Short mmCIF file of N, CA and C in Angstrom, two decimals:
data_model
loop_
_atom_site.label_atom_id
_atom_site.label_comp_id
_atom_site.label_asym_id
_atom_site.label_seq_id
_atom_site.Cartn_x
_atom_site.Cartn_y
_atom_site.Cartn_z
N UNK A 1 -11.22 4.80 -61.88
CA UNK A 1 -11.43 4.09 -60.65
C UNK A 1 -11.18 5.06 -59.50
N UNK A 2 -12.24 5.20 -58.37
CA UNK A 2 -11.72 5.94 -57.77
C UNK A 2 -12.12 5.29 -56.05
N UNK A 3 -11.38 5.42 -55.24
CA UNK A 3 -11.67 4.91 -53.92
C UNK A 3 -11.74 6.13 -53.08
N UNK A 4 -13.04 5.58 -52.23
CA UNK A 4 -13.85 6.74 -51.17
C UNK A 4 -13.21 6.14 -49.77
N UNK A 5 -12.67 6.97 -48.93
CA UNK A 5 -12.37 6.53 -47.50
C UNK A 5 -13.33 7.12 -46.37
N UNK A 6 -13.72 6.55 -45.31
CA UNK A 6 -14.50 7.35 -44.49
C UNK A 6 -14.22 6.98 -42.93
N UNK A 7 -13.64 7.78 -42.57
CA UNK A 7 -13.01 8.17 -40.95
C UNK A 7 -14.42 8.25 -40.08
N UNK A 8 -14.81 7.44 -39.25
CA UNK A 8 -15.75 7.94 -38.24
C UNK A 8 -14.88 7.58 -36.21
N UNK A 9 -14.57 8.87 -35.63
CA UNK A 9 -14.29 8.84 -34.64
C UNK A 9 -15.74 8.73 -33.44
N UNK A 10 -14.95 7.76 -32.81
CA UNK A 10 -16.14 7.51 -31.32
C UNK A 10 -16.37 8.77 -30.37
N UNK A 11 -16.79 9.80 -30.11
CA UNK A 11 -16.46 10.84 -29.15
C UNK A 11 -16.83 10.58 -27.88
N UNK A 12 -17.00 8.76 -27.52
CA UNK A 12 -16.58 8.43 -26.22
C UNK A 12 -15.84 7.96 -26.10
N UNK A 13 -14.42 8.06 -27.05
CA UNK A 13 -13.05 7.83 -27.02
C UNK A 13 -12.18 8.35 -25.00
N UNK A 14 -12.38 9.44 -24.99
CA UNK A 14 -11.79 9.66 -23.93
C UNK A 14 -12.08 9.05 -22.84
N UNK A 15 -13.34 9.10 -22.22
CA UNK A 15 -13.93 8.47 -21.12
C UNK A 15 -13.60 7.21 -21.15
N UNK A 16 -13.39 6.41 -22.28
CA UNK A 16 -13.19 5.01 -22.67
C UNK A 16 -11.81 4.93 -22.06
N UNK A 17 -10.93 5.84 -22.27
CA UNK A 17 -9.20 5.65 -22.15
C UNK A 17 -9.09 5.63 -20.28
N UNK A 18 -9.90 6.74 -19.67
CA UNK A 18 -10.03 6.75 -19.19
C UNK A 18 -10.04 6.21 -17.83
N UNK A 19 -11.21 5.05 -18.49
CA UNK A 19 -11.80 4.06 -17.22
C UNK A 19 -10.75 3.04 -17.22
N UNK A 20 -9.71 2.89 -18.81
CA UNK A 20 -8.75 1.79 -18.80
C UNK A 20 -7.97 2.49 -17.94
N UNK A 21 -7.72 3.35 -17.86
CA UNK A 21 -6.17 3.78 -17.23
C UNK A 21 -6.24 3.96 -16.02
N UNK A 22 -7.80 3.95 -15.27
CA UNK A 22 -8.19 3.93 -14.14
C UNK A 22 -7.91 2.55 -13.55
N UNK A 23 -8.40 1.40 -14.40
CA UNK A 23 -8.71 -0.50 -14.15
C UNK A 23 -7.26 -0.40 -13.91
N UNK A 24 -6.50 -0.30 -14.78
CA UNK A 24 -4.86 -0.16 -14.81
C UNK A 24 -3.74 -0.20 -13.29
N UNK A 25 -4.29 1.36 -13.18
CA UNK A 25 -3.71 1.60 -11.64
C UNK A 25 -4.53 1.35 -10.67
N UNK A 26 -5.54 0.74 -10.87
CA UNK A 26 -5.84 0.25 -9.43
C UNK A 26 -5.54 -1.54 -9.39
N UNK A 27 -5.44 -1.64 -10.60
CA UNK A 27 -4.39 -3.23 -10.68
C UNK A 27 -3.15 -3.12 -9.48
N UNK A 28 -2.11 -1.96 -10.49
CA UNK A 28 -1.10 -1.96 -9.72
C UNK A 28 -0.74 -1.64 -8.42
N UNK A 29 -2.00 -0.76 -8.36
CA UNK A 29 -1.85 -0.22 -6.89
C UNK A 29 -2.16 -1.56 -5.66
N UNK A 30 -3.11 -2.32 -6.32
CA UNK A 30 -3.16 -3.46 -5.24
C UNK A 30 -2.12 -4.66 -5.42
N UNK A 31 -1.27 -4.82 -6.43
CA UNK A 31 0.19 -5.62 -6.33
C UNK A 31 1.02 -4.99 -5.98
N UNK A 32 1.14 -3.79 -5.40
CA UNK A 32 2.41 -3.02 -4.85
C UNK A 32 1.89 -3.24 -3.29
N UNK A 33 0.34 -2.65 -2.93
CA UNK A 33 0.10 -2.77 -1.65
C UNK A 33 -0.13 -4.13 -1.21
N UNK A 34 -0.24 -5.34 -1.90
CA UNK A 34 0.03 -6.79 -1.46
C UNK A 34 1.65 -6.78 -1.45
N UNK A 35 1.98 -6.62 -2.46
CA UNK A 35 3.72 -6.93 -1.96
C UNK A 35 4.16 -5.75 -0.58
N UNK A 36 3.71 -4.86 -0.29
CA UNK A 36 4.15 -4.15 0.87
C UNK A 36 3.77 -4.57 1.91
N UNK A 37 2.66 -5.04 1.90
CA UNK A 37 2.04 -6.10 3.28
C UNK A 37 2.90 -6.99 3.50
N UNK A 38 3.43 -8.54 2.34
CA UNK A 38 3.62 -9.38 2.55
C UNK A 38 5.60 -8.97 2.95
N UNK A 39 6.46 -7.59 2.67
CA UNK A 39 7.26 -7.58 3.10
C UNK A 39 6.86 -6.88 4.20
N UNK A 40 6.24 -6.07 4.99
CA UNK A 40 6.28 -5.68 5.99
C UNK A 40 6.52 -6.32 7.30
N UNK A 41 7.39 -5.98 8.22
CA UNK A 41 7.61 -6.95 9.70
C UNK A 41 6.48 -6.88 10.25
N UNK A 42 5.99 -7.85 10.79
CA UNK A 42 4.89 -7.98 11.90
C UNK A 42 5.24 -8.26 13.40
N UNK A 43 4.75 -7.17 14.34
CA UNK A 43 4.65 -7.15 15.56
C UNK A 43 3.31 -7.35 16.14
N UNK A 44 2.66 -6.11 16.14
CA UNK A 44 1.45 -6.27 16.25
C UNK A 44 0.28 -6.33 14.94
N UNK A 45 0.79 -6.34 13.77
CA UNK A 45 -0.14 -6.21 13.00
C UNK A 45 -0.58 -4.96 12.39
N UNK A 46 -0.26 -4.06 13.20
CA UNK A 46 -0.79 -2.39 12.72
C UNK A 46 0.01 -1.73 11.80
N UNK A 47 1.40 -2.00 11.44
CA UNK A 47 1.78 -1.24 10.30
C UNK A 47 1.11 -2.18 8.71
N UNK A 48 0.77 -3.15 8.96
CA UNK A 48 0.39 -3.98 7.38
C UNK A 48 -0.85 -3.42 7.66
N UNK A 49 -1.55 -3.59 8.26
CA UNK A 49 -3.12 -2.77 8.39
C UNK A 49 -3.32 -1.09 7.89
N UNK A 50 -2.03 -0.58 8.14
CA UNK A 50 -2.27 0.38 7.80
C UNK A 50 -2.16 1.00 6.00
N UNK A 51 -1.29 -0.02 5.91
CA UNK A 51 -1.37 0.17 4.26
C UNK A 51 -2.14 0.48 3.23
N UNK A 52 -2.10 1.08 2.46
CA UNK A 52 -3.17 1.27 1.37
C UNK A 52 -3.22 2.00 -0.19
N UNK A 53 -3.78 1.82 -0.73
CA UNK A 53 -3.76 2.57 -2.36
C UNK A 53 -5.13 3.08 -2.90
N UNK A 54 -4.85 3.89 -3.75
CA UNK A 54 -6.18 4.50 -4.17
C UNK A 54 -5.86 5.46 -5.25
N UNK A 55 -6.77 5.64 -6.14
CA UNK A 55 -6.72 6.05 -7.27
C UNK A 55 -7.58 7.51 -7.75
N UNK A 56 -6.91 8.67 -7.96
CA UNK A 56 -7.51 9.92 -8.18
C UNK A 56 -7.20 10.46 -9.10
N UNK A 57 -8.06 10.46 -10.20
CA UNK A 57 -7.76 11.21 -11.47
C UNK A 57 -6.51 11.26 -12.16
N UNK A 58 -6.66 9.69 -12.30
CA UNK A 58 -5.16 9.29 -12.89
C UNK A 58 -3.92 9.56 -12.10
N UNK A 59 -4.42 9.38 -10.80
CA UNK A 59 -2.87 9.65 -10.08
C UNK A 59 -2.76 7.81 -8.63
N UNK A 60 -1.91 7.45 -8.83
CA UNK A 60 -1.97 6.38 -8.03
C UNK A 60 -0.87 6.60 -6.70
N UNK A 61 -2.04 6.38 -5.60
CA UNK A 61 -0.63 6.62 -4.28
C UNK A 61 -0.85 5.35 -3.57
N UNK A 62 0.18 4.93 -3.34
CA UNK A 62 0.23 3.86 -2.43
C UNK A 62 0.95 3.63 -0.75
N UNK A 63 0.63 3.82 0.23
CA UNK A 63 1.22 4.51 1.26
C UNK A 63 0.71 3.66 3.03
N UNK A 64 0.95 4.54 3.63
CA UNK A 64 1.06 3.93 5.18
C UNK A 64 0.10 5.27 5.53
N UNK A 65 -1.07 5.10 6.31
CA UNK A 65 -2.03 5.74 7.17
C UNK A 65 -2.03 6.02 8.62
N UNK A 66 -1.97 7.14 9.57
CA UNK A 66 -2.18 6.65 10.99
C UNK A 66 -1.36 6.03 11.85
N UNK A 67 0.21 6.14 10.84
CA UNK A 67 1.14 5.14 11.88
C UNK A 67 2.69 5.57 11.50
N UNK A 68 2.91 6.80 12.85
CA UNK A 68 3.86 7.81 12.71
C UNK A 68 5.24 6.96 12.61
N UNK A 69 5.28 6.07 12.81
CA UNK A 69 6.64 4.77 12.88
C UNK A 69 7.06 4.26 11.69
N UNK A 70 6.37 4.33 10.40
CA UNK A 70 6.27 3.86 9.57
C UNK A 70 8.10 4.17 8.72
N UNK A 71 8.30 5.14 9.14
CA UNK A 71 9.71 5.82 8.27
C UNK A 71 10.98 5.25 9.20
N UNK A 72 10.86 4.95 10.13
CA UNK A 72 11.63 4.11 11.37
C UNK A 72 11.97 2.67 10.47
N UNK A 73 10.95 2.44 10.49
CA UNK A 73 10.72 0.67 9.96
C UNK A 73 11.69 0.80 8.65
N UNK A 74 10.69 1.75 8.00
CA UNK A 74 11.17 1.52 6.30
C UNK A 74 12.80 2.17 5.97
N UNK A 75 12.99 3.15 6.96
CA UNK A 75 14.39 3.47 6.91
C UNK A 75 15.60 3.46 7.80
N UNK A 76 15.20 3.02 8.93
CA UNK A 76 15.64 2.40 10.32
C UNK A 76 15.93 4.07 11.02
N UNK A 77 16.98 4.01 12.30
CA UNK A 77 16.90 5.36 12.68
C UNK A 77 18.63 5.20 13.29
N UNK A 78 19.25 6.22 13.65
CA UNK A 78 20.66 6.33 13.88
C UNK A 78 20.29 6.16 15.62
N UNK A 79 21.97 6.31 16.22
CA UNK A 79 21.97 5.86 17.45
C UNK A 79 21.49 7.41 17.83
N UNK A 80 20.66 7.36 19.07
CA UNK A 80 20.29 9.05 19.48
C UNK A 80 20.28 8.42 21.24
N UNK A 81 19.65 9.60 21.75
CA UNK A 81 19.55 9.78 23.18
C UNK A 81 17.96 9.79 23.17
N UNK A 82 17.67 8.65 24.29
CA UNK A 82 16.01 9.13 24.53
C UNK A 82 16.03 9.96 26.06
N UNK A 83 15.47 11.18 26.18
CA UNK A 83 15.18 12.12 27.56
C UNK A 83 13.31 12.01 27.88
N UNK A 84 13.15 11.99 28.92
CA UNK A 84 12.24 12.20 29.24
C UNK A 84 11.46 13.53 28.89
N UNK A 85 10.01 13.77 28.49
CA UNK A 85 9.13 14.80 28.04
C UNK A 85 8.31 15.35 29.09
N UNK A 86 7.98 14.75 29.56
CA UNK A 86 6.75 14.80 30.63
C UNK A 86 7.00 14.47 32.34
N UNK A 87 7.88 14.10 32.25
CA UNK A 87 8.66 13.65 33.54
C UNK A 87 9.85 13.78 33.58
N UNK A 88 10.80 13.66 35.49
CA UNK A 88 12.19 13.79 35.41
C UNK A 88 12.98 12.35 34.72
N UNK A 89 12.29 11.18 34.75
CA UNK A 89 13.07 10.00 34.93
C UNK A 89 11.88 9.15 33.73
N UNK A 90 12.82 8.55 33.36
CA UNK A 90 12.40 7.61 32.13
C UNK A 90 12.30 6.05 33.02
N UNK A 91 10.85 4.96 33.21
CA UNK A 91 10.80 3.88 33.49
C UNK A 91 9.76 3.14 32.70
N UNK A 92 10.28 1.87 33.02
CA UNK A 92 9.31 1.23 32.07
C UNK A 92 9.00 -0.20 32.80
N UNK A 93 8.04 -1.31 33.02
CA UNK A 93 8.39 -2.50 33.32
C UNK A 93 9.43 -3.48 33.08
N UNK A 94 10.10 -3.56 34.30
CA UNK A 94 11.43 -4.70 33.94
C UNK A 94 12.67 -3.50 34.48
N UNK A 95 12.70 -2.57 34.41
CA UNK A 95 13.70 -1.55 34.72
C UNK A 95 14.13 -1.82 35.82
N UNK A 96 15.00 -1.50 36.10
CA UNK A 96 15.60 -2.02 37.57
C UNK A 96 15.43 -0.75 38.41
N UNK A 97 15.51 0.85 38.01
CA UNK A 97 15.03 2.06 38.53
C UNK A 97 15.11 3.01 37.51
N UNK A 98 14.46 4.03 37.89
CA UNK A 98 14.45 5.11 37.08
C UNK A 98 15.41 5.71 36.35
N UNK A 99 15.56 6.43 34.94
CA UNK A 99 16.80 6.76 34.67
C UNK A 99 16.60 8.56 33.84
N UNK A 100 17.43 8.70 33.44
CA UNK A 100 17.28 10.05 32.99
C UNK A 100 17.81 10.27 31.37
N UNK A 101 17.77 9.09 30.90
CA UNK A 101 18.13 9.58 29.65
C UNK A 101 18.49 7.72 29.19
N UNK A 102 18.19 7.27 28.30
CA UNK A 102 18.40 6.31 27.54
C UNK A 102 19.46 6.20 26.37
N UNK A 103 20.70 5.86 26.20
CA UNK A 103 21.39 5.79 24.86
C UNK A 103 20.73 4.64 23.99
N UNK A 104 19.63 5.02 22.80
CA UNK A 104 19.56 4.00 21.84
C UNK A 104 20.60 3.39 21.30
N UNK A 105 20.51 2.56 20.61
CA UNK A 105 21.52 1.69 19.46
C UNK A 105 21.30 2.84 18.17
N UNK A 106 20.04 2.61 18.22
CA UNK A 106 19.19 2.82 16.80
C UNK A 106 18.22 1.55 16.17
N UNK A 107 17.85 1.73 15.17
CA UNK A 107 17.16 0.32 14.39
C UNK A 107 17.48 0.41 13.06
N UNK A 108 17.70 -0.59 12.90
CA UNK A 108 17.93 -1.38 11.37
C UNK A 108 16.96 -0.48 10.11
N UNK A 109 17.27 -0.94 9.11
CA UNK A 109 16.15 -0.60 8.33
C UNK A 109 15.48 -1.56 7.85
N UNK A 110 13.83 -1.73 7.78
CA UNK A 110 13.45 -3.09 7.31
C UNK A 110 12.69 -2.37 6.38
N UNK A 111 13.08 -2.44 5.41
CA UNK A 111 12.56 -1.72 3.88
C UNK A 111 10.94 -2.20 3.57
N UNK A 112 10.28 -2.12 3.31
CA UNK A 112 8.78 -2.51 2.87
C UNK A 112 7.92 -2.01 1.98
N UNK A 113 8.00 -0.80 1.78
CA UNK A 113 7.43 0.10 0.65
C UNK A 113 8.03 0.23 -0.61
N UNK A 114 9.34 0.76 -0.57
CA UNK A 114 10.16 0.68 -1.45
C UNK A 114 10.81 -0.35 -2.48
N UNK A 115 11.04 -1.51 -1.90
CA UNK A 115 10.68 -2.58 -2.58
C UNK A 115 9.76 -3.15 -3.30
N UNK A 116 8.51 -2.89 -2.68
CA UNK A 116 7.24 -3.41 -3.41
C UNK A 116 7.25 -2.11 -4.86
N UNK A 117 7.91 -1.28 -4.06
CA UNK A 117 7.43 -0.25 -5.24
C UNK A 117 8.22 -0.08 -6.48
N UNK A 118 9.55 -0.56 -6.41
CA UNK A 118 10.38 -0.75 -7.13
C UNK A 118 10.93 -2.16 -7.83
N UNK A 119 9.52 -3.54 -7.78
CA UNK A 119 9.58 -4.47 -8.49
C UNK A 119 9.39 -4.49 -9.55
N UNK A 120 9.77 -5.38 -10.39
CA UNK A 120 9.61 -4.66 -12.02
C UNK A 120 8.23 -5.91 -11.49
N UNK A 121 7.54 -5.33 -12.82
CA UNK A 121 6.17 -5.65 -12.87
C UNK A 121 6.12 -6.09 -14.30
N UNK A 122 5.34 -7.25 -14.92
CA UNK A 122 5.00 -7.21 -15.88
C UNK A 122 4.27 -6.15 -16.88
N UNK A 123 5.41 -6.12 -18.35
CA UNK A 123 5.07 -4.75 -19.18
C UNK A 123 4.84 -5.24 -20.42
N UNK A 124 4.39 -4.16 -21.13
CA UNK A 124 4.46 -4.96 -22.53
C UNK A 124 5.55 -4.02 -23.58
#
């Protein structure tokens, strides 16, 4: 008695793995960038707008575009001094007069990225 075995491999195995692992992270990439929207603070609307994900040769980034404030928000900022750049005196509407230097507080941190990015996610 003798038994014959016969191995036949697909050699569109890779491309196949591929396109899954592509469907994959761009799953996740849009439940990280929905959960970063839906924690993000809203003022005007422009830091959740700016959000986004995208997928390159198996690499997934998920991030903030166009909106230099973004590390303020997500990590708040210490108490500093604001000076004027362009002028002697710092004013703004509502000021009562001109001044030469502002002591911030600072700002809080309102986390938004990091969170979304660090939810556990369904695994198998």
């Amino acid at each position: 008695m003798s038994v014959d075995y016969r191995v036949v491999v697909n050699h569109g195995w890779p491309g196949w793995l591929r396109n899954q692992v592509t469907r994959y992270l761009h799953k996740l990439g849009r439940e990280i960038q929905n959960d970063a929207e839906r924690l993000a603070p809203v003022k005007t609307g422009r830091l959740r707008a700016s959000l986004y994900h995208e997928v390159n040769r198996g690499e997934l980034r998920v991030g903030v575009r166009h909106v230099d404030y973004w590390m303020t928000v997500e990590f708040g900022s210490a108490p500093h001094i604001i000076t004027p750049k362009n002028a002697k005196a710092l004013y703004w509407p509502g000021a009562r007069h001109p001044v030469a230097k502002v002591n911030h507080p600072g700002t809080p941190a309102q986390p938004f990225l990091r969170p979304a990015l660090y939810r556990r996610r369904g695994g198998r």
